[in-house]
């Protein structure tokens, strides 16, 4: 069971890194991006946030 906890921890770490990446890319390039590309990046950011939040819920359910 310990390996599952480690895998979940690694998954969350990677999702947090992805969220930071998209957030920083949007911040740095907002004035240079066409609107369509900005929306595409925002979609990727939202998807990463949802994945992180759903993994937290799954982990809490498993712990209960």
PDB file of C-alpha atoms in Angstrom:
ATOM      1  CA  UNK A   1       0.000   0.000   0.000  1.00  0.00           C
ATOM      2  CA  UNK A   2       2.990   2.284   0.562  1.00  0.00           C
ATOM      3  CA  UNK A   3       3.838   2.252  -3.163  1.00  0.00           C
ATOM      4  CA  UNK A   4       0.351   3.516  -4.007  1.00  0.00           C
ATOM      5  CA  UNK A   5       0.841   6.440  -1.656  1.00  0.00           C
ATOM      6  CA  UNK A   6       4.199   7.215  -3.291  1.00  0.00           C
ATOM      7  CA  UNK A   7       2.658   7.053  -6.770  1.00  0.00           C
ATOM      8  CA  UNK A   8      -0.137   9.411  -5.751  1.00  0.00           C
ATOM      9  CA  UNK A   9       2.366  11.784  -4.200  1.00  0.00           C
ATOM     10  CA  UNK A  10       4.424  11.796  -7.399  1.00  0.00           C
ATOM     11  CA  UNK A  11       1.320  12.355  -9.495  1.00  0.00           C
ATOM     12  CA  UNK A  12       0.293  15.330  -7.363  1.00  0.00           C
ATOM     13  CA  UNK A  13       3.814  16.754  -7.547  1.00  0.00           C
ATOM     14  CA  UNK A  14       3.783  16.542 -11.352  1.00  0.00           C
ATOM     15  CA  UNK A  15       0.336  18.105 -11.580  1.00  0.00           C
ATOM     16  CA  UNK A  16       1.433  20.973  -9.332  1.00  0.00           C
ATOM     17  CA  UNK A  17       4.472  21.511 -11.567  1.00  0.00           C
ATOM     18  CA  UNK A  18       2.224  21.547 -14.642  1.00  0.00           C
ATOM     19  CA  UNK A  19      -0.082  24.093 -13.006  1.00  0.00           C
ATOM     20  CA  UNK A  20       2.871  26.325 -12.156  1.00  0.00           C
ATOM     21  CA  UNK A  21       4.171  25.978 -15.717  1.00  0.00           C
ATOM     22  CA  UNK A  22       0.902  27.013 -17.389  1.00  0.00           C
ATOM     23  CA  UNK A  23       0.354  29.823 -14.907  1.00  0.00           C
ATOM     24  CA  UNK A  24       3.841  31.212 -15.522  1.00  0.00           C
ATOM     25  CA  UNK A  25       3.536  30.848 -19.311  1.00  0.00           C
ATOM     26  CA  UNK A  26       0.279  32.774 -19.260  1.00  0.00           C
ATOM     27  CA  UNK A  27       1.741  35.466 -17.045  1.00  0.00           C
ATOM     28  CA  UNK A  28       4.850  35.942 -19.157  1.00  0.00           C
ATOM     29  CA  UNK A  29       3.213  35.769 -22.575  1.00  0.00           C
ATOM     30  CA  UNK A  30      -0.219  37.294 -22.041  1.00  0.00           C
ATOM     31  CA  UNK A  31       0.559  40.468 -23.999  1.00  0.00           C
ATOM     32  CA  UNK A  32       2.143  38.510 -26.872  1.00  0.00           C
ATOM     33  CA  UNK A  33      -0.354  35.691 -27.368  1.00  0.00           C
ATOM     34  CA  UNK A  34      -3.268  35.725 -29.768  1.00  0.00           C
ATOM     35  CA  UNK A  35      -6.554  35.276 -27.927  1.00  0.00           C
ATOM     36  CA  UNK A  36      -7.056  31.739 -29.262  1.00  0.00           C
ATOM     37  CA  UNK A  37      -3.680  30.547 -27.961  1.00  0.00           C
ATOM     38  CA  UNK A  38      -4.291  32.211 -24.594  1.00  0.00           C
ATOM     39  CA  UNK A  39      -7.594  30.363 -24.275  1.00  0.00           C
ATOM     40  CA  UNK A  40      -5.906  27.095 -25.225  1.00  0.00           C
ATOM     41  CA  UNK A  41      -3.312  27.612 -22.470  1.00  0.00           C
ATOM     42  CA  UNK A  42      -6.034  28.507 -19.974  1.00  0.00           C
ATOM     43  CA  UNK A  43      -7.845  25.293 -20.887  1.00  0.00           C
ATOM     44  CA  UNK A  44      -4.685  23.298 -20.161  1.00  0.00           C
ATOM     45  CA  UNK A  45      -4.335  25.098 -16.827  1.00  0.00           C
ATOM     46  CA  UNK A  46      -7.961  24.376 -15.870  1.00  0.00           C
ATOM     47  CA  UNK A  47      -7.571  20.722 -16.818  1.00  0.00           C
ATOM     48  CA  UNK A  48      -4.456  20.374 -14.658  1.00  0.00           C
ATOM     49  CA  UNK A  49      -6.214  22.039 -11.706  1.00  0.00           C
ATOM     50  CA  UNK A  50      -9.205  19.716 -12.078  1.00  0.00           C
ATOM     51  CA  UNK A  51      -6.918  16.683 -12.215  1.00  0.00           C
ATOM     52  CA  UNK A  52      -5.128  17.803  -9.073  1.00  0.00           C
ATOM     53  CA  UNK A  53      -8.391  18.421  -7.233  1.00  0.00           C
ATOM     54  CA  UNK A  54      -9.877  15.096  -8.306  1.00  0.00           C
ATOM     55  CA  UNK A  55      -6.748  13.236  -7.193  1.00  0.00           C
ATOM     56  CA  UNK A  56      -7.058  14.853  -3.765  1.00  0.00           C
ATOM     57  CA  UNK A  57     -10.674  13.719  -3.528  1.00  0.00           C
ATOM     58  CA  UNK A  58      -9.769  10.182  -4.612  1.00  0.00           C
ATOM     59  CA  UNK A  59      -6.970  10.054  -2.050  1.00  0.00           C
ATOM     60  CA  UNK A  60      -9.306  11.274   0.714  1.00  0.00           C
ATOM     61  CA  UNK A  61     -11.882   8.639  -0.227  1.00  0.00           C
ATOM     62  CA  UNK A  62      -9.250   5.900  -0.148  1.00  0.00           C
ATOM     63  CA  UNK A  63      -8.039   7.055   3.258  1.00  0.00           C
ATOM     64  CA  UNK A  64     -11.560   6.944   4.665  1.00  0.00           C
TER      65      UNK A  64
END
